[in-house]
Amino acid sequence: MAACSAVLLTVLSAACATSGQTETKQADQNAPATLSFWSTGGDDETATFQKAADLYHQKHPNVTVKVQTLSWSDAYAKLLAAATSRNGPDIISGGMTWTIQFGTRGAMVDLRKYGADSLKAQALPAQWESAISPDGSVYGVPLDMSTLALYYRTDLLEKAKVEPPKTWEELTAAIDKLKAAGVKKPYSQDWGNLDWIGYFNYLYQAGGSFYTADCKPSLNTPQAEQALTYWADLYKKHGAPTATVEGSDALDTGTAMVVAGNWIAKGIDVNKPKLKGKWAMSTIPAGPAGPTAFIGGRAIGVTSFSKYVETGADFVKFMYSDEAIAAISDEAKKRNISYISPRADKIVNGSVFAPEQAQVFEASIKTGKAAPGCPGWDESAPDVTKQLQSVILGKSDAKTALAEAAKVMERNAG
């Protein structure tokens, strides 16, 4: 989610020109102001955040915040272009680590100057750590959360006399039993399929990580190799499809177990009515070092070229208020959107999910880790993914691929 395409590397280089720029002259804080907020996601999500923006306008009649949708496919490129030209929105949201990358290029405001670091006490520590620059700068704060679950067909597991797997060993054993019982599609992965996010779960579950605490690449380890070998074997030995099938579609067409994001949970019964009463969910199976799952989501921050920095920072802090979160949650429920608040105390309380679903996501998030916020990660992610894929596709061995991935990360660390 936080990855950008290789095509963007040229733009990234150009974006370096934004650092060292003079500060933008600020508008009169007492005059009417209209702020633009470029929100990465879908139109329904934009509508939920607009509800909070409208509420902010009620409290600050002189301030209007207009939320505009950027699609995940081209948001990074558009935001980088805005950063390079220093002409664009006042507020942005995107992948958790994006604001760090933009901030190191001079395109984001360090929100500590406006008290936004006070939000840390309300946020999930792992997600906050991901959004914050290694030097402590707060160029963005978490706006929402996303995580993974294991969705499964209760009827197919019962047929094969299989319990939902809780460990790596139980997962592969369950796949074998399902095959033996005649289930042709025992397992697939939606979010993170053939991608670094998919590998992320196994890497941390094996006790590894992409970087050390001081942002040195750390893929040349036995844990990283063990994780990549196990993950690749799910495809090569156990038949997980390399083609990505959306989670609810996979369940609907007979896949017994699917690892997918929280966003499909709200729509399965609505979009796939034949599945009603035939599916459930649990946390993803745990590895030898524990049950770590990827935590995604968006970060929100204020651009350094905005004329309304102080107002923008105040709006960012407002998004953590009880009333803003309630407004977003209410609209999300109406639109059947799987919104998870960035506040740790709101994951279950006031959740848009059914209680049993919220508990699964809470358990996943409690032991989760977020994307690395180290310098150069977003530039490295596409090439790291290519190296991981080479193992799954039988073009490289795990040790060689990880060594090549580490070289990419070192090169981009600057």
mmCIF file of C-alpha atoms in Angstrom:
data_model
loop_
_atom_site.group_PDB
_atom_site.id
_atom_site.type_symbol
_atom_site.label_atom_id
_atom_site.label_comp_id
_atom_site.label_asym_id
_atom_site.label_seq_id
_atom_site.Cartn_x
_atom_site.Cartn_y
_atom_site.Cartn_z
ATOM 1 C CA MET A 1 0.000 0.000 0.000
ATOM 2 C CA ALA A 2 2.843 2.276 0.687
ATOM 3 C CA ALA A 3 4.785 1.062 -2.323
ATOM 4 C CA CYS A 4 5.328 3.163 -5.434
ATOM 5 C CA SER A 5 6.207 1.987 -8.921
ATOM 6 C CA ALA A 6 9.726 2.044 -10.319
ATOM 7 C CA VAL A 7 8.586 4.721 -12.764
ATOM 8 C CA LEU A 8 8.452 7.135 -9.861
ATOM 9 C CA LEU A 9 12.167 7.014 -9.108
ATOM 10 C CA THR A 10 12.825 9.894 -11.496
ATOM 11 C CA VAL A 11 10.146 11.933 -9.784
ATOM 12 C CA LEU A 12 11.617 11.011 -6.410
ATOM 13 C CA SER A 13 14.980 12.392 -7.467
ATOM 14 C CA ALA A 14 13.358 15.575 -8.686
ATOM 15 C CA ALA A 15 11.450 15.838 -5.423
ATOM 16 C CA CYS A 16 14.727 16.364 -3.586
ATOM 17 C CA ALA A 17 14.633 19.910 -4.925
ATOM 18 C CA THR A 18 11.849 20.695 -2.479
ATOM 19 C CA SER A 19 14.188 20.557 0.523
ATOM 20 C CA GLY A 20 15.678 23.852 1.623
ATOM 21 C CA GLN A 21 12.867 25.922 0.142
ATOM 22 C CA THR A 22 11.818 29.139 1.855
ATOM 23 C CA GLU A 23 8.696 28.986 3.973
ATOM 24 C CA THR A 24 5.383 29.790 2.318
ATOM 25 C CA LYS A 25 3.861 33.096 3.448
ATOM 26 C CA GLN A 26 0.908 32.338 5.699
ATOM 27 C CA ALA A 27 -2.562 33.748 5.126
ATOM 28 C CA ASP A 28 -4.406 35.810 7.706
ATOM 29 C CA GLN A 29 -5.675 33.261 10.233
ATOM 30 C CA ASN A 30 -8.808 35.315 10.875
ATOM 31 C CA ALA A 31 -9.866 35.545 7.226
ATOM 32 C CA PRO A 32 -12.118 32.954 5.559
ATOM 33 C CA ALA A 33 -10.069 29.990 4.365
ATOM 34 C CA THR A 34 -10.696 26.981 2.126
ATOM 35 C CA LEU A 35 -8.277 24.105 2.584
ATOM 36 C CA SER A 36 -7.871 21.246 0.111
ATOM 37 C CA PHE A 37 -7.386 17.726 1.463
ATOM 38 C CA TRP A 38 -6.184 15.092 -1.005
ATOM 39 C CA SER A 39 -7.299 11.756 0.417
ATOM 40 C CA THR A 40 -5.896 8.503 -0.969
ATOM 41 C CA GLY A 41 -8.589 5.833 -1.264
ATOM 42 C CA GLY A 42 -12.074 5.556 -2.715
ATOM 43 C CA ASP A 43 -14.925 8.029 -3.051
ATOM 44 C CA ASP A 44 -16.876 6.430 -0.202
ATOM 45 C CA GLU A 45 -13.900 6.880 2.104
ATOM 46 C CA THR A 46 -13.561 10.479 0.983
ATOM 47 C CA ALA A 47 -17.216 11.002 1.901
ATOM 48 C CA THR A 48 -16.598 9.675 5.422
ATOM 49 C CA PHE A 49 -13.710 12.070 5.992
ATOM 50 C CA GLN A 50 -15.771 14.917 4.520
ATOM 51 C CA LYS A 51 -18.264 14.359 7.362
ATOM 52 C CA ALA A 52 -15.499 15.168 9.849
ATOM 53 C CA ALA A 53 -14.466 18.153 7.718
ATOM 54 C CA ASP A 54 -18.044 19.444 7.736
ATOM 55 C CA LEU A 55 -18.142 19.065 11.509
ATOM 56 C CA TYR A 56 -14.909 21.070 11.773
ATOM 57 C CA HIS A 57 -16.524 23.796 9.645
ATOM 58 C CA GLN A 58 -19.453 23.939 12.073
ATOM 59 C CA LYS A 59 -17.004 24.675 14.876
ATOM 60 C CA HIS A 60 -14.869 27.014 12.747
ATOM 61 C CA PRO A 61 -17.290 28.778 10.352
ATOM 62 C CA ASN A 62 -14.440 30.643 8.625
ATOM 63 C CA VAL A 63 -12.743 27.380 7.624
ATOM 64 C CA THR A 64 -13.879 25.012 4.869
ATOM 65 C CA VAL A 65 -12.028 21.749 4.218
ATOM 66 C CA LYS A 66 -12.739 20.113 0.865
ATOM 67 C CA VAL A 67 -11.771 16.449 0.598
ATOM 68 C CA GLN A 68 -10.772 15.125 -2.831
ATOM 69 C CA THR A 69 -10.150 11.484 -3.799
ATOM 70 C CA LEU A 70 -6.825 10.188 -5.068
ATOM 71 C CA SER A 71 -6.804 6.560 -6.195
ATOM 72 C CA TRP A 72 -4.165 4.259 -4.713
ATOM 73 C CA SER A 73 -2.847 3.558 -8.213
ATOM 74 C CA ASP A 74 -1.552 7.061 -8.880
ATOM 75 C CA ALA A 75 -1.707 8.920 -5.558
ATOM 76 C CA TYR A 76 1.998 8.636 -4.794
ATOM 77 C CA ALA A 77 2.935 10.092 -8.198
ATOM 78 C CA LYS A 78 0.476 12.976 -7.862
ATOM 79 C CA LEU A 79 1.599 13.828 -4.356
ATOM 80 C CA LEU A 80 5.249 13.743 -5.371
ATOM 81 C CA ALA A 81 4.496 16.036 -8.286
ATOM 82 C CA ALA A 82 2.788 18.456 -5.895
ATOM 83 C CA ALA A 83 5.770 18.264 -3.558
ATOM 84 C CA THR A 84 8.201 18.959 -6.395
ATOM 85 C CA SER A 85 6.282 21.951 -7.710
ATOM 86 C CA ARG A 86 5.283 23.106 -4.216
ATOM 87 C CA ASN A 87 1.809 23.589 -5.609
ATOM 88 C CA GLY A 88 -1.030 21.427 -4.418
ATOM 89 C CA PRO A 89 -3.122 20.503 -1.400
ATOM 90 C CA ASP A 90 -2.929 21.813 2.135
ATOM 91 C CA ILE A 91 -3.535 18.405 3.698
ATOM 92 C CA ILE A 92 -2.716 14.952 2.359
ATOM 93 C CA SER A 93 -3.305 11.361 3.341
ATOM 94 C CA GLY A 94 -1.639 8.284 1.896
ATOM 95 C CA GLY A 95 0.361 5.214 2.817
ATOM 96 C CA MET A 96 1.663 5.171 6.393
ATOM 97 C CA THR A 97 5.258 6.001 5.453
ATOM 98 C CA TRP A 98 4.582 8.440 2.613
ATOM 99 C CA THR A 99 4.606 11.581 4.718
ATOM 100 C CA ILE A 100 8.085 10.619 5.990
ATOM 101 C CA GLN A 101 9.406 10.370 2.444
ATOM 102 C CA PHE A 102 7.812 13.704 1.489
ATOM 103 C CA GLY A 103 8.885 15.310 4.761
ATOM 104 C CA THR A 104 12.560 14.489 4.291
ATOM 105 C CA ARG A 105 12.292 16.338 0.983
ATOM 106 C CA GLY A 106 10.963 19.472 2.646
ATOM 107 C CA ALA A 107 7.385 19.043 1.518
ATOM 108 C CA MET A 108 5.692 18.415 4.896
ATOM 109 C CA VAL A 109 5.328 20.351 8.126
ATOM 110 C CA ASP A 110 6.772 18.872 11.316
ATOM 111 C CA LEU A 111 3.554 18.761 13.309
ATOM 112 C CA ARG A 112 5.389 18.705 16.634
ATOM 113 C CA LYS A 113 5.513 22.502 16.317
ATOM 114 C CA TYR A 114 1.709 22.500 16.564
ATOM 115 C CA GLY A 115 1.270 19.975 19.353
ATOM 116 C CA ALA A 116 0.298 16.964 17.223
ATOM 117 C CA ASP A 117 2.770 14.736 19.051
ATOM 118 C CA SER A 118 0.231 14.822 21.909
ATOM 119 C CA LEU A 119 -1.796 12.362 19.816
ATOM 120 C CA LYS A 120 0.833 9.671 20.415
ATOM 121 C CA ALA A 121 -0.816 8.638 23.689
ATOM 122 C CA GLN A 122 -4.028 7.783 21.812
ATOM 123 C CA ALA A 123 -2.462 5.965 18.854
ATOM 124 C CA LEU A 124 -1.354 2.368 18.560
ATOM 125 C CA PRO A 125 2.399 2.379 19.361
ATOM 126 C CA ALA A 126 3.414 0.187 16.396
ATOM 127 C CA GLN A 127 1.478 2.339 13.936
ATOM 128 C CA TRP A 128 2.687 5.607 15.422
ATOM 129 C CA GLU A 129 6.276 4.357 15.151
ATOM 130 C CA SER A 130 5.713 3.591 11.466
ATOM 131 C CA ALA A 131 4.382 7.082 10.719
ATOM 132 C CA ILE A 132 7.101 8.974 12.556
ATOM 133 C CA SER A 133 10.441 9.807 10.935
ATOM 134 C CA PRO A 134 13.514 8.091 12.445
ATOM 135 C CA ASP A 135 14.755 11.511 13.599
ATOM 136 C CA GLY A 136 11.497 12.019 15.538
ATOM 137 C CA SER A 137 9.859 14.439 13.109
ATOM 138 C CA VAL A 138 6.077 14.125 12.946
ATOM 139 C CA TYR A 139 5.347 14.757 9.270
ATOM 140 C CA GLY A 140 2.125 12.777 9.499
ATOM 141 C CA VAL A 141 0.042 10.879 12.023
ATOM 142 C CA PRO A 142 -2.092 7.743 11.553
ATOM 143 C CA LEU A 143 -5.518 8.502 10.077
ATOM 144 C CA ASP A 144 -6.963 4.993 10.186
ATOM 145 C CA MET A 145 -5.880 1.369 10.426
ATOM 146 C CA SER A 146 -6.093 -1.772 8.355
ATOM 147 C CA THR A 147 -5.006 -5.319 9.073
ATOM 148 C CA LEU A 148 -5.414 -8.913 7.947
ATOM 149 C CA ALA A 149 -7.591 -11.834 8.959
ATOM 150 C CA LEU A 150 -7.996 -15.438 7.924
ATOM 151 C CA TYR A 151 -11.450 -15.753 6.354
ATOM 152 C CA TYR A 152 -12.710 -19.300 5.997
ATOM 153 C CA ARG A 153 -15.651 -21.303 4.762
ATOM 154 C CA THR A 154 -17.121 -23.030 7.806
ATOM 155 C CA ASP A 155 -18.927 -25.590 5.649
ATOM 156 C CA LEU A 156 -15.763 -26.651 3.808
ATOM 157 C CA LEU A 157 -13.655 -26.880 6.960
ATOM 158 C CA GLU A 158 -16.360 -28.953 8.662
ATOM 159 C CA LYS A 159 -16.496 -31.271 5.651
ATOM 160 C CA ALA A 160 -12.752 -31.915 5.956
ATOM 161 C CA LYS A 161 -12.897 -32.011 9.783
ATOM 162 C CA VAL A 162 -10.429 -29.141 9.974
ATOM 163 C CA GLU A 163 -10.202 -26.481 12.675
ATOM 164 C CA PRO A 164 -9.149 -22.948 11.708
ATOM 165 C CA PRO A 165 -5.310 -23.108 11.753
ATOM 166 C CA LYS A 166 -3.485 -21.170 14.441
ATOM 167 C CA THR A 167 0.146 -21.869 13.442
ATOM 168 C CA TRP A 168 2.248 -22.322 10.309
ATOM 169 C CA GLU A 169 2.273 -26.074 10.840
ATOM 170 C CA GLU A 170 -1.488 -26.201 11.292
ATOM 171 C CA LEU A 171 -1.985 -24.148 8.120
ATOM 172 C CA THR A 172 -0.073 -26.537 5.875
ATOM 173 C CA ALA A 173 -1.690 -29.536 7.599
ATOM 174 C CA ALA A 174 -5.136 -27.980 7.029
ATOM 175 C CA ILE A 175 -4.356 -27.434 3.337
ATOM 176 C CA ASP A 176 -3.399 -31.111 2.983
ATOM 177 C CA LYS A 177 -6.554 -32.296 4.766
ATOM 178 C CA LEU A 178 -8.770 -30.055 2.657
ATOM 179 C CA LYS A 179 -7.182 -31.411 -0.512
ATOM 180 C CA ALA A 180 -7.696 -34.957 0.721
ATOM 181 C CA ALA A 181 -11.369 -34.157 1.362
ATOM 182 C CA GLY A 182 -11.813 -33.048 -2.238
ATOM 183 C CA VAL A 183 -11.590 -29.273 -1.750
ATOM 184 C CA LYS A 184 -9.902 -28.075 -4.939
ATOM 185 C CA LYS A 185 -9.023 -24.602 -3.685
ATOM 186 C CA PRO A 186 -7.897 -24.877 -0.065
ATOM 187 C CA TYR A 187 -6.004 -21.604 0.369
ATOM 188 C CA SER A 188 -5.229 -18.246 -1.234
ATOM 189 C CA GLN A 189 -3.956 -14.836 -0.275
ATOM 190 C CA ASP A 190 -5.599 -11.591 -1.331
ATOM 191 C CA TRP A 191 -3.896 -8.591 0.291
ATOM 192 C CA GLY A 192 -0.146 -8.986 -0.121
ATOM 193 C CA ASN A 193 -0.263 -11.799 -2.659
ATOM 194 C CA LEU A 194 3.215 -11.955 -4.275
ATOM 195 C CA ASP A 195 3.971 -8.629 -2.607
ATOM 196 C CA TRP A 196 6.201 -7.430 0.212
ATOM 197 C CA ILE A 197 3.147 -7.036 2.465
ATOM 198 C CA GLY A 198 2.417 -10.750 2.129
ATOM 199 C CA TYR A 199 6.004 -11.603 3.038
ATOM 200 C CA PHE A 200 5.942 -9.064 5.902
ATOM 201 C CA ASN A 201 3.707 -11.292 8.027
ATOM 202 C CA TYR A 202 5.963 -14.337 7.735
ATOM 203 C CA LEU A 203 9.137 -12.287 8.203
ATOM 204 C CA TYR A 204 8.048 -10.869 11.549
ATOM 205 C CA GLN A 205 6.397 -14.127 12.607
ATOM 206 C CA ALA A 206 9.805 -15.783 12.152
ATOM 207 C CA GLY A 207 11.471 -13.149 14.329
ATOM 208 C CA GLY A 208 12.939 -11.114 11.474
ATOM 209 C CA SER A 209 12.453 -7.577 10.209
ATOM 210 C CA PHE A 210 13.180 -5.458 7.146
ATOM 211 C CA TYR A 211 15.430 -3.078 9.086
ATOM 212 C CA THR A 212 17.245 -2.910 12.400
ATOM 213 C CA ALA A 213 16.145 -0.357 14.989
ATOM 214 C CA ASP A 214 18.658 2.125 13.537
ATOM 215 C CA CYS A 215 17.358 1.599 9.970
ATOM 216 C CA LYS A 216 20.045 -0.757 8.643
ATOM 217 C CA PRO A 217 18.690 -3.380 6.178
ATOM 218 C CA SER A 218 18.340 -6.705 8.001
ATOM 219 C CA LEU A 219 17.250 -9.260 5.407
ATOM 220 C CA ASN A 220 20.497 -11.239 5.491
ATOM 221 C CA THR A 221 19.345 -13.337 8.441
ATOM 222 C CA PRO A 222 18.271 -16.964 9.023
ATOM 223 C CA GLN A 223 14.857 -15.687 10.152
ATOM 224 C CA ALA A 224 14.304 -13.806 6.878
ATOM 225 C CA GLU A 225 15.350 -16.893 4.900
ATOM 226 C CA GLN A 226 13.102 -19.198 6.943
ATOM 227 C CA ALA A 227 10.150 -16.854 6.394
ATOM 228 C CA LEU A 228 10.696 -16.537 2.652
ATOM 229 C CA THR A 229 11.116 -20.293 2.225
ATOM 230 C CA TYR A 230 7.879 -21.009 4.103
ATOM 231 C CA TRP A 231 5.944 -18.314 2.233
ATOM 232 C CA ALA A 232 7.231 -19.449 -1.153
ATOM 233 C CA ASP A 233 6.384 -23.066 -0.327
ATOM 234 C CA LEU A 234 2.743 -22.105 0.192
ATOM 235 C CA TYR A 235 2.731 -21.394 -3.546
ATOM 236 C CA LYS A 236 5.222 -23.946 -4.860
ATOM 237 C CA LYS A 237 4.342 -26.948 -2.690
ATOM 238 C CA HIS A 238 0.861 -26.234 -1.368
ATOM 239 C CA GLY A 239 -0.805 -24.715 -4.423
ATOM 240 C CA ALA A 240 -1.675 -21.175 -3.342
ATOM 241 C CA PRO A 241 -2.526 -19.329 -6.575
ATOM 242 C CA THR A 242 -0.118 -16.665 -7.785
ATOM 243 C CA ALA A 243 -3.011 -14.825 -9.464
ATOM 244 C CA THR A 244 -4.716 -12.560 -6.951
ATOM 245 C CA VAL A 245 -8.413 -13.181 -6.388
ATOM 246 C CA GLU A 246 -10.315 -10.682 -4.225
ATOM 247 C CA GLY A 247 -11.070 -12.294 -0.875
ATOM 248 C CA SER A 248 -14.850 -12.437 -1.002
ATOM 249 C CA ASP A 249 -14.751 -13.667 -4.610
ATOM 250 C CA ALA A 250 -12.346 -16.421 -3.579
ATOM 251 C CA LEU A 251 -14.655 -17.572 -0.780
ATOM 252 C CA ASP A 252 -17.650 -17.402 -3.095
ATOM 253 C CA THR A 253 -15.968 -19.583 -5.722
ATOM 254 C CA GLY A 254 -15.006 -22.339 -3.318
ATOM 255 C CA THR A 255 -11.715 -21.345 -1.698
ATOM 256 C CA ALA A 256 -11.719 -22.706 1.849
ATOM 257 C CA MET A 257 -9.317 -20.224 3.501
ATOM 258 C CA VAL A 258 -8.286 -16.728 2.391
ATOM 259 C CA VAL A 259 -5.913 -14.227 3.981
ATOM 260 C CA ALA A 260 -7.421 -10.814 3.213
ATOM 261 C CA GLY A 261 -7.802 -7.291 4.561
ATOM 262 C CA ASN A 262 -10.358 -6.085 7.064
ATOM 263 C CA TRP A 263 -12.194 -4.134 4.338
ATOM 264 C CA ILE A 264 -13.944 -7.206 2.932
ATOM 265 C CA ALA A 265 -15.581 -8.151 6.237
ATOM 266 C CA LYS A 266 -18.425 -5.653 5.953
ATOM 267 C CA GLY A 267 -19.329 -6.570 2.394
ATOM 268 C CA ILE A 268 -19.357 -10.368 2.258
ATOM 269 C CA ASP A 269 -22.958 -10.896 3.389
ATOM 270 C CA VAL A 270 -24.170 -8.013 1.226
ATOM 271 C CA ASN A 271 -22.191 -8.777 -1.924
ATOM 272 C CA LYS A 272 -22.177 -12.577 -1.622
ATOM 273 C CA PRO A 273 -25.561 -13.466 -0.060
ATOM 274 C CA LYS A 274 -25.087 -17.186 -0.758
ATOM 275 C CA LEU A 275 -22.201 -17.180 1.733
ATOM 276 C CA LYS A 276 -24.316 -15.929 4.631
ATOM 277 C CA GLY A 277 -23.892 -18.322 7.552
ATOM 278 C CA LYS A 278 -21.111 -20.207 5.745
ATOM 279 C CA TRP A 279 -18.062 -18.140 6.654
ATOM 280 C CA ALA A 280 -16.186 -16.898 9.683
ATOM 281 C CA MET A 281 -12.833 -15.336 10.480
ATOM 282 C CA SER A 282 -9.871 -15.628 12.814
ATOM 283 C CA THR A 283 -6.414 -14.118 13.178
ATOM 284 C CA ILE A 284 -3.837 -15.285 10.655
ATOM 285 C CA PRO A 285 -1.730 -18.306 11.689
ATOM 286 C CA ALA A 286 1.253 -17.526 13.921
ATOM 287 C CA GLY A 287 4.881 -18.319 13.180
ATOM 288 C CA PRO A 288 7.650 -19.577 15.473
ATOM 289 C CA ALA A 289 8.227 -16.104 16.957
ATOM 290 C CA GLY A 290 4.567 -15.180 17.416
ATOM 291 C CA PRO A 291 1.366 -14.022 15.698
ATOM 292 C CA THR A 292 2.532 -10.733 14.153
ATOM 293 C CA ALA A 293 0.324 -9.382 11.370
ATOM 294 C CA PHE A 294 0.798 -6.390 9.107
ATOM 295 C CA ILE A 295 -0.904 -3.163 10.179
ATOM 296 C CA GLY A 296 -1.596 -0.753 7.357
ATOM 297 C CA GLY A 297 -3.605 2.389 7.110
ATOM 298 C CA ARG A 298 -3.122 5.968 6.079
ATOM 299 C CA ALA A 299 -1.153 8.841 7.534
ATOM 300 C CA ILE A 300 -2.393 12.432 7.402
ATOM 301 C CA GLY A 301 -0.212 15.520 7.361
ATOM 302 C CA VAL A 302 0.069 19.168 6.315
ATOM 303 C CA THR A 303 2.152 20.319 3.349
ATOM 304 C CA SER A 304 4.906 22.873 3.898
ATOM 305 C CA PHE A 305 3.651 24.925 0.939
ATOM 306 C CA SER A 306 0.187 25.415 2.441
ATOM 307 C CA LYS A 307 -0.855 28.964 3.317
ATOM 308 C CA TYR A 308 -2.864 27.560 6.218
ATOM 309 C CA VAL A 309 -0.367 25.442 8.153
ATOM 310 C CA GLU A 310 -1.686 26.266 11.624
ATOM 311 C CA THR A 311 -5.309 25.592 10.610
ATOM 312 C CA GLY A 312 -4.312 22.397 8.820
ATOM 313 C CA ALA A 313 -2.471 21.132 11.892
ATOM 314 C CA ASP A 314 -5.495 21.928 14.052
ATOM 315 C CA PHE A 315 -7.695 19.930 11.659
ATOM 316 C CA VAL A 316 -5.320 16.956 11.870
ATOM 317 C CA LYS A 317 -5.603 17.010 15.665
ATOM 318 C CA PHE A 318 -9.402 17.356 15.392
ATOM 319 C CA MET A 319 -9.519 14.068 13.445
ATOM 320 C CA TYR A 320 -8.591 12.287 16.713
ATOM 321 C CA SER A 321 -11.474 13.796 18.671
ATOM 322 C CA ASP A 322 -14.397 11.654 19.835
ATOM 323 C CA GLU A 323 -16.837 13.648 17.713
ATOM 324 C CA ALA A 324 -14.794 13.421 14.516
ATOM 325 C CA ILE A 325 -14.292 9.678 14.908
ATOM 326 C CA ALA A 326 -18.006 9.221 15.658
ATOM 327 C CA ALA A 327 -18.935 11.181 12.508
ATOM 328 C CA ILE A 328 -16.560 9.096 10.370
ATOM 329 C CA SER A 329 -17.781 5.826 11.924
ATOM 330 C CA ASP A 330 -21.440 6.710 11.435
ATOM 331 C CA GLU A 331 -20.917 7.511 7.762
ATOM 332 C CA ALA A 332 -18.757 4.413 7.308
ATOM 333 C CA LYS A 333 -21.570 2.242 8.672
ATOM 334 C CA LYS A 334 -24.044 3.801 6.246
ATOM 335 C CA ARG A 335 -21.688 3.123 3.342
ATOM 336 C CA ASN A 336 -20.659 -0.327 4.582
ATOM 337 C CA ILE A 337 -17.014 0.723 4.848
ATOM 338 C CA SER A 338 -14.586 -1.157 7.082
ATOM 339 C CA TYR A 339 -13.174 1.835 8.964
ATOM 340 C CA ILE A 340 -10.838 1.243 11.922
ATOM 341 C CA SER A 341 -10.047 4.307 14.016
ATOM 342 C CA PRO A 342 -6.389 5.292 14.571
ATOM 343 C CA ARG A 343 -7.141 5.479 18.287
ATOM 344 C CA ALA A 344 -6.321 2.240 20.091
ATOM 345 C CA ASP A 345 -9.283 2.650 22.465
ATOM 346 C CA LYS A 346 -11.760 2.802 19.561
ATOM 347 C CA ILE A 347 -10.879 -0.448 17.764
ATOM 348 C CA VAL A 348 -13.740 -2.325 19.444
ATOM 349 C CA ASN A 349 -15.637 0.504 21.172
ATOM 350 C CA GLY A 350 -17.810 2.132 18.550
ATOM 351 C CA SER A 351 -16.513 -0.217 15.851
ATOM 352 C CA VAL A 352 -18.320 -0.486 12.514
ATOM 353 C CA PHE A 353 -17.891 -4.282 12.702
ATOM 354 C CA ALA A 354 -19.908 -6.980 14.419
ATOM 355 C CA PRO A 355 -18.461 -7.656 17.912
ATOM 356 C CA GLU A 356 -16.870 -10.997 16.957
ATOM 357 C CA GLN A 357 -15.220 -9.394 13.904
ATOM 358 C CA ALA A 358 -13.961 -6.409 15.882
ATOM 359 C CA GLN A 359 -12.375 -8.791 18.393
ATOM 360 C CA VAL A 360 -10.446 -10.575 15.631
ATOM 361 C CA PHE A 361 -9.130 -7.264 14.295
ATOM 362 C CA GLU A 362 -8.281 -6.062 17.797
ATOM 363 C CA ALA A 363 -6.265 -9.240 18.436
ATOM 364 C CA SER A 364 -4.497 -8.872 15.095
ATOM 365 C CA ILE A 365 -3.660 -5.216 15.693
ATOM 366 C CA LYS A 366 -2.545 -5.782 19.285
ATOM 367 C CA THR A 367 0.397 -7.938 18.161
ATOM 368 C CA GLY A 368 0.872 -6.260 14.776
ATOM 369 C CA LYS A 369 3.664 -4.306 13.171
ATOM 370 C CA ALA A 370 3.455 -1.524 10.611
ATOM 371 C CA ALA A 371 5.539 -0.736 7.537
ATOM 372 C CA PRO A 372 9.113 0.413 8.142
ATOM 373 C CA GLY A 373 9.477 4.169 8.273
ATOM 374 C CA CYS A 374 13.146 4.071 7.339
ATOM 375 C CA PRO A 375 14.701 6.333 4.674
ATOM 376 C CA GLY A 376 14.331 4.934 1.190
ATOM 377 C CA TRP A 377 11.802 2.239 2.023
ATOM 378 C CA ASP A 378 9.072 3.443 -0.344
ATOM 379 C CA GLU A 379 11.583 3.663 -3.181
ATOM 380 C CA SER A 380 12.908 0.183 -2.355
ATOM 381 C CA ALA A 381 9.613 -1.664 -1.912
ATOM 382 C CA PRO A 382 8.893 -2.352 -5.629
ATOM 383 C CA ASP A 383 12.342 -3.867 -6.226
ATOM 384 C CA VAL A 384 12.238 -5.794 -2.956
ATOM 385 C CA THR A 385 8.926 -7.249 -4.122
ATOM 386 C CA LYS A 386 10.519 -8.336 -7.419
ATOM 387 C CA GLN A 387 13.229 -10.221 -5.545
ATOM 388 C CA LEU A 388 10.642 -11.946 -3.332
ATOM 389 C CA GLN A 389 8.601 -12.907 -6.380
ATOM 390 C CA SER A 390 11.655 -14.428 -8.031
ATOM 391 C CA VAL A 391 11.726 -17.087 -5.307
ATOM 392 C CA ILE A 392 8.032 -17.907 -5.602
ATOM 393 C CA LEU A 393 8.350 -18.151 -9.380
ATOM 394 C CA GLY A 394 11.400 -20.426 -9.115
ATOM 395 C CA LYS A 395 13.854 -17.933 -10.621
ATOM 396 C CA SER A 396 16.030 -17.513 -7.516
ATOM 397 C CA ASP A 397 16.724 -19.077 -4.130
ATOM 398 C CA ALA A 398 15.752 -17.348 -0.892
ATOM 399 C CA LYS A 399 19.271 -16.438 0.245
ATOM 400 C CA THR A 400 20.259 -14.842 -3.078
ATOM 401 C CA ALA A 401 16.991 -12.928 -3.423
ATOM 402 C CA LEU A 402 17.223 -11.525 0.104
ATOM 403 C CA ALA A 403 20.821 -10.434 -0.437
ATOM 404 C CA GLU A 404 19.794 -8.590 -3.607
ATOM 405 C CA ALA A 405 16.833 -6.995 -1.812
ATOM 406 C CA ALA A 406 19.149 -5.802 0.968
ATOM 407 C CA LYS A 407 21.436 -4.169 -1.619
ATOM 408 C CA VAL A 408 18.463 -2.236 -3.005
ATOM 409 C CA MET A 409 17.531 -1.046 0.492
ATOM 410 C CA GLU A 410 21.115 0.011 1.245
ATOM 411 C CA ARG A 411 21.370 1.901 -2.034
ATOM 412 C CA ASN A 412 18.151 3.838 -1.398
ATOM 413 C CA ALA A 413 18.931 4.597 2.241
ATOM 414 C CA GLY A 414 21.160 7.442 1.067
#
